[in-house]
XYZ file of C-alpha atoms in Angstrom:
748
model
C 0.000 0.000 0.000
C 1.153 3.529 -0.750
C 1.276 6.336 1.806
C -1.855 7.919 0.267
C -4.071 4.853 0.804
C -6.857 5.246 3.343
C -7.586 2.360 5.706
C -11.333 2.993 5.235
C -11.156 2.104 1.516
C -11.909 -1.551 0.847
C -9.749 -3.168 -1.789
C -10.809 -6.135 -3.903
C -9.021 -8.073 -6.624
C -10.189 -6.880 -10.037
C -11.385 -10.361 -10.958
C -13.573 -10.614 -7.854
C -14.960 -7.113 -8.283
C -15.752 -7.605 -11.980
C -17.410 -10.962 -11.307
C -19.607 -9.520 -8.549
C -20.517 -6.430 -10.588
C -21.474 -8.516 -13.615
C -23.507 -10.964 -11.541
C -25.360 -8.092 -9.869
C -26.090 -6.575 -13.235
C -27.213 -9.952 -14.598
C -29.636 -10.508 -11.730
C -31.014 -6.998 -12.146
C -31.653 -7.524 -15.863
C -33.224 -10.926 -15.270
C -35.435 -10.044 -12.299
C -36.154 -6.343 -12.796
C -36.169 -5.768 -16.515
C -36.418 -8.585 -19.059
C -38.479 -11.458 -17.627
C -42.172 -11.373 -16.661
C -43.581 -12.542 -13.353
C -45.870 -15.557 -13.460
C -48.381 -13.815 -11.195
C -49.417 -10.909 -13.406
C -47.429 -11.683 -16.566
C -45.813 -8.238 -16.589
C -42.293 -6.915 -16.619
C -41.513 -4.160 -14.065
C -41.824 -1.314 -16.590
C -45.206 -2.584 -17.765
C -46.433 -3.014 -14.206
C -45.345 0.496 -13.294
C -47.016 2.017 -16.358
C -50.328 0.314 -15.590
C -50.153 1.236 -11.889
C -49.184 4.855 -12.598
C -52.141 5.196 -14.984
C -54.507 3.832 -12.356
C -53.108 6.345 -9.850
C -53.795 9.106 -12.382
C -57.424 7.971 -12.531
C -57.163 6.816 -16.136
C -59.700 4.012 -15.858
C -61.593 2.750 -18.894
C -64.506 5.078 -18.077
C -62.309 8.160 -17.614
C -61.319 10.748 -20.184
C -58.134 10.350 -22.198
C -55.017 12.089 -20.910
C -51.795 13.011 -22.698
C -49.351 10.102 -22.852
C -46.528 12.459 -21.873
C -48.234 12.940 -18.515
C -48.290 9.200 -17.898
C -44.679 8.725 -18.990
C -43.639 11.615 -16.736
C -45.286 10.017 -13.726
C -43.795 6.619 -14.489
C -40.185 7.744 -14.875
C -40.452 10.374 -12.127
C -42.020 8.193 -9.472
C -41.324 4.538 -10.221
C -39.056 3.832 -13.208
C -35.957 6.050 -13.438
C -35.053 5.241 -17.031
C -35.315 6.905 -20.436
C -38.675 8.305 -21.480
C -38.444 6.857 -25.010
C -37.997 3.290 -23.737
C -40.886 3.773 -21.326
C -43.127 5.191 -24.048
C -42.291 2.323 -26.428
C -43.319 -0.172 -23.757
C -46.533 1.804 -23.338
C -47.189 1.843 -27.092
C -46.750 -1.924 -27.302
C -49.466 -2.451 -24.689
C -51.814 -0.214 -26.689
C -51.392 -1.795 -30.142
C -54.213 -4.280 -30.858
C -52.041 -5.941 -33.512
C -49.220 -6.496 -30.982
C -51.160 -7.382 -27.817
C -53.886 -10.009 -27.822
C -55.670 -8.185 -24.989
C -54.372 -4.570 -24.952
C -53.966 -2.961 -21.532
C -54.012 0.614 -22.841
C -56.637 2.361 -24.954
C -54.865 4.839 -27.226
C -56.159 7.870 -29.061
C -54.085 9.277 -31.897
C -51.390 7.637 -34.001
C -50.214 4.511 -32.176
C -48.596 2.893 -35.213
C -49.989 0.404 -37.696
C -49.548 -3.290 -38.397
C -47.659 -2.282 -41.538
C -45.200 -0.182 -39.516
C -45.515 -0.647 -35.729
C -42.771 1.929 -35.113
C -44.645 4.734 -36.879
C -46.439 5.915 -33.722
C -46.554 9.630 -32.947
C -44.567 11.271 -30.144
C -46.044 11.039 -26.655
C -46.917 14.733 -26.633
C -49.395 14.085 -29.457
C -51.096 10.901 -28.248
C -53.586 10.344 -25.448
C -54.329 7.229 -23.483
C -56.225 5.516 -20.707
C -56.581 1.961 -19.444
C -58.781 -0.635 -21.153
C -61.542 -2.615 -19.482
C -59.278 -5.661 -19.542
C -56.739 -3.824 -17.329
C -59.338 -3.963 -14.550
C -58.532 -7.679 -14.284
C -55.049 -6.695 -13.120
C -55.944 -3.699 -10.934
C -59.406 -4.395 -9.531
C -58.240 -5.984 -6.278
C -55.164 -3.824 -5.736
C -56.551 -1.913 -2.735
C -57.907 -4.991 -0.986
C -54.759 -6.173 0.784
C -53.902 -8.662 -1.942
C -50.294 -7.708 -2.685
C -47.132 -6.596 -0.947
C -45.998 -3.012 -1.343
C -42.354 -1.999 -1.717
C -40.658 1.404 -1.661
C -39.981 3.049 -4.994
C -36.444 3.828 -6.139
C -36.023 6.849 -3.818
C -38.135 5.584 -0.926
C -40.710 8.391 -1.116
C -43.587 6.267 -2.438
C -44.786 2.698 -2.329
C -45.543 0.603 -5.379
C -47.012 -2.906 -5.717
C -44.454 -5.657 -6.086
C -46.953 -7.494 -8.309
C -50.499 -6.906 -9.507
C -53.393 -9.135 -8.329
C -54.292 -10.578 -11.731
C -57.635 -12.368 -11.876
C -56.608 -14.292 -15.028
C -53.282 -15.842 -16.198
C -52.086 -12.776 -18.099
C -48.684 -14.459 -18.493
C -50.257 -16.709 -21.155
C -52.937 -14.365 -22.466
C -50.695 -11.562 -23.730
C -47.365 -13.382 -23.692
C -44.094 -11.480 -23.889
C -40.593 -11.472 -25.315
C -37.389 -10.432 -23.618
C -33.641 -10.898 -23.659
C -31.810 -11.049 -20.340
C -28.215 -11.977 -19.567
C -27.701 -15.611 -20.431
C -31.398 -16.291 -20.948
C -34.403 -15.109 -22.917
C -38.157 -15.486 -22.930
C -40.622 -15.917 -25.773
C -44.150 -16.573 -24.534
C -46.881 -16.506 -27.207
C -50.338 -15.060 -26.468
C -53.324 -17.357 -25.933
C -57.103 -17.195 -25.906
C -58.675 -16.107 -22.625
C -61.630 -18.477 -22.855
C -59.412 -21.504 -23.519
C -56.919 -20.618 -20.769
C -59.680 -20.100 -18.199
C -61.280 -23.432 -19.149
C -57.932 -25.170 -18.659
C -57.502 -23.491 -15.240
C -60.949 -24.718 -14.191
C -60.099 -28.199 -15.468
C -56.907 -28.178 -13.383
C -58.864 -27.075 -10.301
C -61.322 -29.953 -10.796
C -58.574 -32.441 -11.687
C -55.299 -31.399 -10.002
C -53.447 -34.363 -11.548
C -54.434 -33.471 -15.118
C -51.612 -34.004 -17.617
C -50.258 -31.570 -20.188
C -52.061 -33.643 -22.834
C -55.422 -33.047 -21.139
C -54.757 -29.322 -20.843
C -53.583 -29.225 -24.467
C -56.944 -30.632 -25.519
C -58.438 -27.385 -24.161
C -55.660 -24.928 -25.059
C -55.186 -26.035 -28.630
C -52.329 -23.621 -29.310
C -51.254 -19.971 -29.282
C -53.873 -17.402 -30.302
C -52.276 -14.310 -31.775
C -53.876 -10.953 -32.628
C -54.104 -11.896 -36.305
C -56.362 -14.240 -38.251
C -53.448 -15.912 -40.046
C -53.382 -19.695 -39.780
C -51.346 -21.612 -37.225
C -49.986 -24.501 -39.317
C -47.730 -26.284 -36.824
C -48.660 -29.980 -36.403
C -50.429 -30.787 -33.150
C -47.725 -33.170 -31.948
C -45.144 -30.373 -32.244
C -47.391 -27.999 -30.283
C -47.880 -30.652 -27.604
C -44.100 -31.167 -27.332
C -43.709 -27.392 -26.999
C -46.141 -27.284 -24.079
C -44.597 -30.352 -22.439
C -41.029 -29.013 -22.485
C -41.506 -25.241 -22.477
C -39.336 -25.026 -25.611
C -40.199 -25.199 -29.279
C -41.589 -23.153 -32.122
C -44.737 -22.641 -34.134
C -45.429 -21.489 -37.698
C -48.006 -19.049 -38.968
C -49.158 -18.833 -42.559
C -50.986 -16.015 -44.333
C -54.582 -16.547 -45.457
C -55.597 -15.986 -49.040
C -58.685 -16.285 -51.198
C -59.427 -16.077 -54.906
C -61.216 -13.084 -56.386
C -61.901 -14.202 -59.936
C -58.352 -14.842 -61.250
C -56.524 -12.784 -58.594
C -55.003 -13.972 -55.325
C -56.101 -11.811 -52.386
C -54.060 -12.090 -49.182
C -56.410 -11.224 -46.313
C -54.329 -11.951 -43.210
C -50.606 -11.893 -42.479
C -48.601 -13.681 -39.778
C -47.957 -11.931 -36.471
C -45.760 -8.807 -36.772
C -45.325 -9.199 -40.543
C -45.547 -6.053 -42.660
C -47.522 -6.047 -45.901
C -45.041 -3.689 -47.551
C -42.220 -6.076 -46.684
C -44.104 -8.949 -48.343
C -44.572 -6.935 -51.536
C -40.872 -6.048 -51.535
C -39.873 -9.705 -51.229
C -42.161 -10.820 -54.064
C -41.123 -7.879 -56.269
C -37.451 -8.762 -55.735
C -38.074 -12.281 -57.051
C -39.945 -10.885 -60.043
C -37.124 -8.460 -60.828
C -34.623 -11.323 -60.678
C -36.837 -13.297 -63.093
C -37.229 -16.040 -60.515
C -41.009 -15.744 -60.398
C -42.384 -15.779 -63.972
C -45.779 -16.975 -62.726
C -46.680 -13.543 -61.276
C -47.625 -10.660 -63.521
C -48.525 -7.852 -61.086
C -48.726 -6.858 -57.404
C -51.030 -4.370 -55.692
C -51.707 -3.175 -52.156
C -55.398 -2.404 -51.688
C -55.323 -2.249 -47.888
C -57.534 0.410 -46.336
C -59.410 1.151 -43.118
C -62.125 -1.428 -43.845
C -59.634 -4.024 -45.083
C -56.415 -3.626 -43.051
C -54.784 -6.406 -45.067
C -55.590 -6.780 -48.755
C -52.607 -7.628 -50.929
C -53.315 -8.573 -54.549
C -51.147 -11.025 -56.517
C -52.046 -11.342 -60.208
C -50.936 -14.661 -61.829
C -49.628 -14.539 -65.379
C -52.405 -16.804 -66.684
C -55.361 -18.836 -65.487
C -53.313 -22.011 -66.044
C -50.980 -21.222 -63.146
C -51.171 -23.734 -60.292
C -52.246 -21.394 -57.502
C -51.564 -23.877 -54.696
C -48.005 -24.502 -55.928
C -47.376 -20.780 -56.415
C -48.563 -19.940 -52.894
C -46.527 -22.808 -51.442
C -43.466 -21.300 -53.136
C -44.257 -17.847 -51.729
C -44.841 -19.310 -48.258
C -41.393 -20.911 -48.404
C -39.513 -17.902 -49.794
C -41.215 -14.894 -48.146
C -42.589 -13.884 -44.757
C -46.058 -15.060 -45.810
C -45.118 -17.995 -43.606
C -43.047 -17.345 -40.539
C -41.698 -19.384 -37.660
C -41.720 -18.130 -34.059
C -39.549 -19.360 -31.222
C -41.153 -20.380 -27.920
C -39.320 -20.313 -24.609
C -41.671 -20.369 -21.609
C -39.153 -18.725 -19.283
C -40.515 -16.624 -16.408
C -40.004 -15.627 -12.789
C -41.888 -18.051 -10.557
C -43.474 -17.549 -7.155
C -40.127 -18.436 -5.589
C -38.573 -15.389 -7.260
C -36.370 -17.471 -9.547
C -36.407 -17.618 -13.353
C -37.255 -21.001 -14.836
C -38.620 -22.596 -17.984
C -41.960 -24.214 -17.181
C -44.333 -26.469 -19.066
C -48.019 -25.676 -19.493
C -49.178 -27.595 -16.435
C -46.545 -26.017 -14.196
C -47.501 -22.516 -15.364
C -51.220 -22.993 -14.704
C -50.667 -24.867 -11.441
C -48.327 -22.194 -10.082
C -50.598 -19.373 -11.226
C -53.570 -21.020 -9.518
C -51.530 -21.177 -6.313
C -50.920 -17.449 -6.690
C -54.591 -16.777 -7.402
C -55.816 -18.833 -4.442
C -53.324 -17.019 -2.202
C -54.492 -13.655 -3.584
C -58.160 -14.502 -2.990
C -57.335 -15.713 0.525
C -55.591 -12.418 1.265
C -58.526 -10.483 -0.164
C -61.031 -12.374 1.959
C -58.867 -12.085 5.073
C -58.486 -8.341 4.459
C -62.265 -8.018 4.166
C -62.778 -10.153 7.276
C -60.389 -7.974 9.269
C -62.299 -4.893 8.127
C -65.610 -6.465 9.159
C -64.287 -7.505 12.558
C -62.931 -4.010 13.139
C -66.277 -2.483 12.140
C -68.241 -4.924 14.311
C -66.000 -4.030 17.214
C -66.802 -0.329 16.727
C -70.524 -1.031 16.260
C -70.532 -2.993 19.489
C -69.171 0.037 21.288
C -71.637 2.370 19.586
C -74.515 0.119 20.592
C -73.403 0.256 24.225
C -73.347 4.034 23.944
C -76.868 4.194 22.479
C -78.224 1.879 25.146
C -76.693 4.126 27.822
C -77.024 7.415 25.964
C -77.887 9.612 28.967
C -74.982 8.309 31.029
C -72.566 8.705 28.090
C -73.689 12.321 27.573
C -73.312 13.059 31.285
C -69.768 11.692 31.378
C -68.779 13.674 28.298
C -70.260 16.888 29.722
C -69.115 16.618 33.342
C -65.905 14.562 33.469
C -62.480 16.096 32.897
C -61.239 12.943 31.156
C -64.353 11.460 29.524
C -62.360 8.979 27.440
C -60.899 7.203 30.460
C -64.198 7.353 32.316
C -66.110 5.834 29.385
C -63.576 3.033 29.034
C -63.765 2.249 32.716
C -67.555 2.662 33.073
C -68.615 0.509 30.103
C -65.530 -1.671 29.658
C -64.788 -0.202 26.227
C -61.577 -0.349 24.193
C -59.771 2.763 23.088
C -60.950 2.254 19.499
C -64.572 1.969 20.575
C -64.275 5.007 22.839
C -62.759 7.133 20.072
C -65.608 6.146 17.771
C -68.166 7.214 20.413
C -66.436 10.538 21.005
C -66.224 11.154 17.232
C -69.952 10.582 16.730
C -71.855 13.707 15.696
C -74.863 14.917 17.667
C -77.241 14.424 14.754
C -76.441 10.699 14.758
C -77.815 10.271 18.283
C -81.380 9.703 17.081
C -83.359 6.539 17.789
C -83.256 5.701 14.079
C -79.467 5.428 14.236
C -79.738 2.584 16.736
C -81.808 0.619 14.238
C -79.243 1.288 11.528
C -76.484 -0.037 13.772
C -78.426 -3.202 14.539
C -79.144 -3.707 10.828
C -75.473 -3.163 9.926
C -74.402 -5.579 12.655
C -76.701 -8.269 11.291
C -75.454 -7.817 7.743
C -71.784 -7.726 8.730
C -72.152 -10.716 11.006
C -73.741 -12.663 8.177
C -70.851 -11.734 5.866
C -68.332 -12.609 8.607
C -69.742 -16.117 8.903
C -69.572 -16.595 5.118
C -65.962 -15.397 5.037
C -65.006 -17.699 7.895
C -66.565 -20.628 6.041
C -64.622 -19.767 2.886
C -61.326 -19.230 4.685
C -61.640 -22.447 6.638
C -62.157 -24.622 3.555
C -59.649 -24.976 0.722
C -62.323 -26.625 -1.428
C -64.724 -23.693 -1.014
C -61.889 -21.266 -1.718
C -61.068 -23.054 -4.974
C -64.746 -23.100 -5.893
C -64.826 -19.328 -5.428
C -61.737 -18.947 -7.628
C -63.388 -21.138 -10.277
C -66.611 -19.111 -10.140
C -64.715 -15.826 -10.525
C -62.724 -17.231 -13.450
C -65.957 -18.227 -15.173
C -67.405 -14.752 -14.648
C -64.284 -13.099 -16.061
C -64.297 -15.429 -19.079
C -67.930 -14.555 -19.802
C -67.186 -10.838 -19.533
C -63.833 -10.584 -21.313
C -63.541 -13.800 -23.325
C -63.777 -13.906 -27.102
C -63.497 -16.333 -29.984
C -60.156 -17.641 -31.215
C -58.569 -15.416 -33.868
C -55.782 -17.659 -35.161
C -57.296 -20.843 -36.619
C -55.228 -24.004 -36.207
C -55.056 -25.792 -39.558
C -52.940 -28.771 -40.552
C -51.089 -27.850 -43.752
C -48.384 -29.515 -45.795
C -44.919 -28.095 -45.381
C -44.350 -25.215 -47.795
C -41.642 -25.886 -50.358
C -39.981 -23.612 -52.876
C -40.561 -24.607 -56.486
C -37.678 -25.474 -58.737
C -37.348 -23.913 -62.179
C -39.524 -26.597 -63.705
C -42.309 -26.079 -61.213
C -42.312 -22.356 -61.907
C -43.689 -23.109 -65.352
C -47.467 -22.955 -65.818
C -49.175 -26.161 -64.733
C -51.085 -27.664 -67.662
C -52.879 -30.996 -68.031
C -50.772 -33.475 -69.950
C -51.094 -37.042 -71.223
C -47.840 -38.972 -71.714
C -48.003 -41.874 -74.185
C -45.453 -44.735 -74.367
C -45.191 -47.156 -77.280
C -44.102 -50.791 -77.277
C -40.787 -49.853 -78.876
C -40.044 -47.202 -76.227
C -41.117 -44.064 -78.113
C -42.624 -41.336 -75.983
C -44.719 -38.204 -76.619
C -46.955 -35.862 -74.634
C -50.368 -34.458 -75.583
C -51.960 -31.435 -73.923
C -55.142 -32.189 -72.048
C -56.697 -35.313 -70.564
C -59.525 -35.880 -73.026
C -57.617 -37.645 -75.805
C -57.539 -41.443 -76.438
C -53.863 -42.551 -76.276
C -54.508 -45.865 -78.056
C -56.020 -44.057 -81.054
C -52.764 -42.307 -81.949
C -50.742 -43.263 -85.020
C -47.631 -45.321 -84.360
C -44.656 -46.297 -86.475
C -44.891 -49.476 -88.546
C -44.447 -52.467 -86.301
C -45.030 -50.379 -83.184
C -48.129 -49.987 -81.047
C -49.593 -48.564 -77.880
C -47.951 -49.721 -74.628
C -49.032 -47.448 -71.760
C -50.136 -43.906 -70.911
C -50.835 -41.759 -67.855
C -52.363 -38.358 -67.217
C -50.739 -35.637 -65.091
C -49.469 -32.071 -65.146
C -46.716 -30.446 -67.165
C -44.787 -29.594 -63.981
C -44.498 -33.210 -62.893
C -41.901 -35.832 -63.726
C -42.773 -38.657 -66.092
C -41.478 -41.908 -64.560
C -40.753 -44.897 -66.817
C -40.275 -48.540 -65.827
C -38.311 -51.024 -67.955
C -38.614 -54.805 -68.180
C -35.636 -55.272 -65.871
C -37.279 -53.355 -63.068
C -35.324 -50.094 -63.356
C -37.084 -46.721 -63.154
C -36.190 -43.499 -64.969
C -37.639 -39.998 -64.915
C -37.827 -37.013 -67.257
C -39.540 -33.610 -66.820
C -42.926 -34.025 -68.481
C -42.840 -30.608 -70.120
C -39.658 -31.574 -72.032
C -41.298 -34.499 -73.857
C -42.064 -34.066 -77.585
C -45.554 -33.200 -78.775
C -48.069 -35.898 -79.618
C -48.650 -34.288 -83.020
C -45.700 -36.353 -84.230
C -44.668 -39.876 -83.342
C -42.419 -38.761 -80.509
C -38.845 -39.788 -79.889
C -37.174 -42.910 -78.480
C -36.411 -42.891 -74.767
C -33.085 -44.550 -75.502
C -31.937 -41.233 -76.975
C -32.311 -39.455 -73.621
C -31.833 -42.345 -71.189
C -29.286 -45.128 -70.880
C -31.157 -48.360 -70.141
C -29.269 -51.687 -70.098
C -28.981 -53.561 -73.366
C -31.848 -55.857 -74.222
C -34.539 -54.303 -72.014
C -37.712 -52.606 -73.161
C -39.996 -50.120 -71.433
C -43.174 -51.429 -69.828
C -45.024 -48.400 -68.445
C -45.187 -44.744 -67.417
C -46.716 -42.852 -64.461
C -47.122 -39.152 -63.651
C -48.103 -37.540 -60.367
C -46.979 -35.937 -57.164
C -44.091 -37.482 -55.276
C -46.385 -38.693 -52.489
C -48.811 -40.434 -54.838
C -48.742 -44.218 -54.601
C -48.096 -46.738 -57.352
C -48.690 -50.473 -57.622
C -45.579 -52.320 -58.855
C -45.651 -56.018 -59.721
C -43.836 -58.696 -61.688
C -44.944 -61.660 -63.771
C -43.569 -63.919 -61.017
C -46.585 -62.997 -58.897
C -44.854 -60.623 -56.481
C -45.785 -56.998 -55.874
C -45.759 -54.015 -53.537
C -46.916 -50.411 -53.282
C -44.434 -47.563 -53.640
C -44.531 -43.808 -54.250
C -43.665 -41.837 -57.350
C -41.076 -39.980 -55.297
C -39.264 -43.270 -54.660
C -39.262 -44.037 -58.384
C -37.838 -40.696 -59.503
C -34.182 -40.882 -60.555
C -31.966 -38.071 -61.793
C -29.538 -40.635 -63.190
C -29.878 -41.359 -66.909
C -29.106 -45.007 -66.151
C -32.076 -45.104 -63.800
C -32.326 -46.864 -60.460
C -33.131 -50.445 -59.434
C -36.785 -50.402 -58.410
C -38.376 -53.850 -58.827
C -36.492 -57.110 -58.363
C -38.016 -59.328 -61.056
C -35.788 -62.403 -60.931
C -34.384 -64.402 -63.794
C -36.783 -65.117 -66.631
C -39.472 -62.772 -65.321
C -40.741 -59.384 -66.418
C -42.361 -56.369 -64.789
C -45.954 -55.315 -65.287
C -46.988 -51.766 -66.153
C -47.114 -49.577 -63.030
C -50.574 -48.456 -61.910
C -51.127 -45.169 -60.067
C -53.574 -45.144 -57.150
C -56.172 -42.449 -57.756
C -57.939 -43.233 -54.455
C -56.612 -43.948 -50.941
C -55.077 -47.406 -50.651
C -57.842 -48.456 -48.236
C -60.437 -48.044 -51.023
C -58.839 -50.518 -53.439
C -58.975 -54.233 -54.104
C -56.441 -55.811 -56.450
C -57.185 -58.482 -59.035
C -54.323 -60.745 -60.154
C -54.714 -63.061 -63.159
C -52.389 -65.710 -64.568
C -52.090 -66.887 -68.165
C -53.632 -70.242 -67.223
C -56.918 -68.646 -66.118
C -56.486 -68.322 -62.355
C -57.872 -65.167 -60.755
C -57.410 -63.910 -57.179
C -58.900 -60.752 -55.646
C -57.734 -59.368 -52.288
C -57.478 -56.052 -50.429
C -54.661 -53.821 -51.648
C -53.826 -53.016 -48.005
C -52.297 -56.503 -47.784
C -49.398 -55.281 -49.930
C -46.618 -53.404 -48.079
C -45.411 -49.883 -48.836
C -41.764 -50.213 -49.939
C -39.182 -47.877 -51.447
C -37.974 -50.696 -53.743
C -37.510 -54.453 -53.775
C -39.226 -57.687 -54.788
C -42.386 -57.243 -52.764
C -44.522 -60.042 -51.351
C -46.295 -62.939 -53.032
C -49.617 -61.825 -54.485
C -50.808 -65.147 -55.952
C -49.537 -68.671 -55.456
C -48.117 -70.120 -58.699
C -47.048 -73.780 -58.287
C -44.133 -75.215 -60.145
C -45.130 -75.939 -63.723
C -45.599 -79.442 -65.044
C -44.009 -80.239 -68.368
C -47.433 -80.845 -69.955
C -48.942 -77.545 -68.775
C -46.158 -75.087 -69.589
C -44.950 -72.223 -67.466
C -47.555 -70.172 -65.557
C -47.086 -66.444 -64.932
C -49.082 -63.325 -64.082
C -50.450 -61.547 -67.145
C -51.813 -58.518 -65.381
C -53.140 -56.779 -62.310
C -56.105 -54.410 -61.956
C -57.088 -51.976 -59.213
C -60.781 -52.137 -58.297
C -63.014 -50.013 -56.112
C -66.226 -51.424 -54.650
C -68.290 -50.501 -57.719
C -65.807 -51.318 -60.515
C -66.129 -54.146 -62.997
C -63.225 -56.386 -64.034
C -62.870 -57.206 -67.734
C -60.897 -60.370 -68.596
C -59.602 -60.861 -72.174
C -58.892 -64.170 -73.880
C -57.911 -63.378 -77.450
C -60.709 -61.266 -78.955
C -63.230 -62.462 -76.387
C -63.794 -60.903 -72.999
C -65.975 -61.351 -69.949
C -67.129 -58.693 -67.462
C -67.038 -59.688 -63.811
C -69.147 -57.400 -61.638
C -68.539 -56.894 -57.893
C -70.931 -59.746 -56.999
C -69.130 -62.078 -59.413
C -65.753 -61.149 -57.936
C -66.830 -62.396 -54.513
C -66.172 -65.940 -55.748
C -62.531 -65.042 -56.439
C -61.899 -63.023 -53.255
C -59.490 -64.479 -50.722
C -56.394 -63.581 -48.763
C -53.138 -62.652 -50.481
C -50.801 -65.434 -51.651
C -53.615 -67.958 -52.222
C -54.054 -69.932 -55.430
C -57.222 -68.197 -56.571
C -59.965 -69.829 -58.632
C -60.239 -70.879 -62.239
C -62.134 -68.572 -64.580
C -65.148 -69.923 -66.494
C -64.791 -72.188 -69.537
C -63.414 -70.325 -72.539
C -61.109 -68.198 -70.392
C -58.571 -70.852 -69.483
C -55.937 -68.846 -71.371
C -55.994 -65.201 -70.254
C -54.191 -62.454 -72.204
C -54.871 -59.396 -70.032
C -57.280 -57.821 -67.549
C -58.455 -54.263 -67.074
C -60.783 -52.210 -64.868
C -64.072 -50.939 -66.280
C -65.491 -48.029 -64.307
């Protein structure tokens, strides 16, 4: 130490001092700035704004007052921070597009959903509390909360507000502290109250049961909540997760009208994002954009497609994936609990802890009222003694030097009772006043008994809490704004998908020549083919889809459908664009979405169900799809136009055996051999080899047509009952004349 050092100065190592200072700052930010309290769901600045406005008399029924006056009171009395930060917190609580249940009713420019930061200065705006704020302030003067000194010790402020509803979930909040953050989404008051009542009735209710009531966040926008339910449930079970919101749109003739945007998404920003894609020539499907939003229609964005052939669903899916028309929000249910510590809680823990707070608040309110009643009854008892001995009381007051002591001694009164008697005015000494006292005593005694009953029974106390919650829900509750809708995941379109979606029919010939005709109303088998060639297979789809081909060796190939040659000519050979193995020929073609299912089978009697997505191959040499085995062939693939549950499958062999069974008996595989569809015994030398000539997909009303040369027979659903059995059975012989079957097909 130097000679100038004073013994009264405490010295600390820099490391220890810095650590303590940072920890103190961290705790201040966490507890007194960034995180909400589970009791009232408010951060300190929000609580102080609401309390200061109530002290200024700015109730919902009062006149508006300049916002600068409120901000001045808040920062001068309770919150010694910058006025701009305080005013921004105030603005947020007044914006109906930011808060699900606004606490402040604003008059003037408080910003817009298009630009929330465009609010006017506080000297121009006026404000007062909303009716909903009464749920936080109504019981403040009834002994329900603890009061703490303000920053300079000259005033007291509530440490927490006596919220009658779980505001922590209703309005939600966001905040960044030191080392932790909070992101609590808003919810619907009616749903949250119902879940609270359910938890009161069934204290052991699980998060799943509560989730059945609170189906998900409810934001101040009518955009759709598209997160799957199992993800929402996981979010509520862990306190962590995310949810996605998607804009709503409708068609107005040929125009797309966006009517609702996700939470905190600006319409001008959406138009900028779409316009940027158009300028970069990455969105040829859109011709024009307009913003027709006005006072009656706060959100009305117009997207004009280039033609009426544009696939609107695919276009919107692309825009959802590439713009803020669909947005993801983080959830972190982090808050300060009743123990004063920050923690991430699941849905059940939040509601259970808030109910503990509410029951405690109601108990304090009732006890406060009971204490007031007992004090009043005590005074009334003294006043009644005075009225019954009025002459003696008057004499003592007139003649005695110390009437207070004499009255206490003469009538065995307490000091409180005596002061009340001495403070009574002469005009209250009438006979009528005695009757009023007796009536007041009866009423107060009746209320005292009711309060004692409530305070002595936890069950009755919870019933009272439940009744009050129901009343508040009836008064302040409303319908859900954000509908929860299960939607497919939005995906950006590739360059092929950006082309107009047009109906297309792809036709394959026996010699592997392919062509595509516009529309679905043409007859593929009626086309002209090269000499020695003929019709093999065809399928109908859209120009944006991939055409998938299957060769005799079981390999699959794919080409963009819009690149195939026109059906006005004879097409072109697939071997010119693909590289199939030597000696194979193409057996079929399918078009459709990647999730659409396809029946794949071989002449050996094996088959399975797959998806078009599994068959698609970017390799010119294709991919192994069906294991056919030596000496066998594949059958033409058949696309399922109905759900798999709605189909039966008919399998016919060349020797006239037919078996019908439910398609659900076949597995869903990405590739392979499949399972045995029909039992084909080893061939005898005299009979020749037996193999499957075809399969047909049948619904309950379809007819099966069986061909034998030029002849055919129609088997109706009743006829097919004779051939229906489990998979892998032998089947039954067809009638005489159809012992040699060439092919089968479905007749609708």
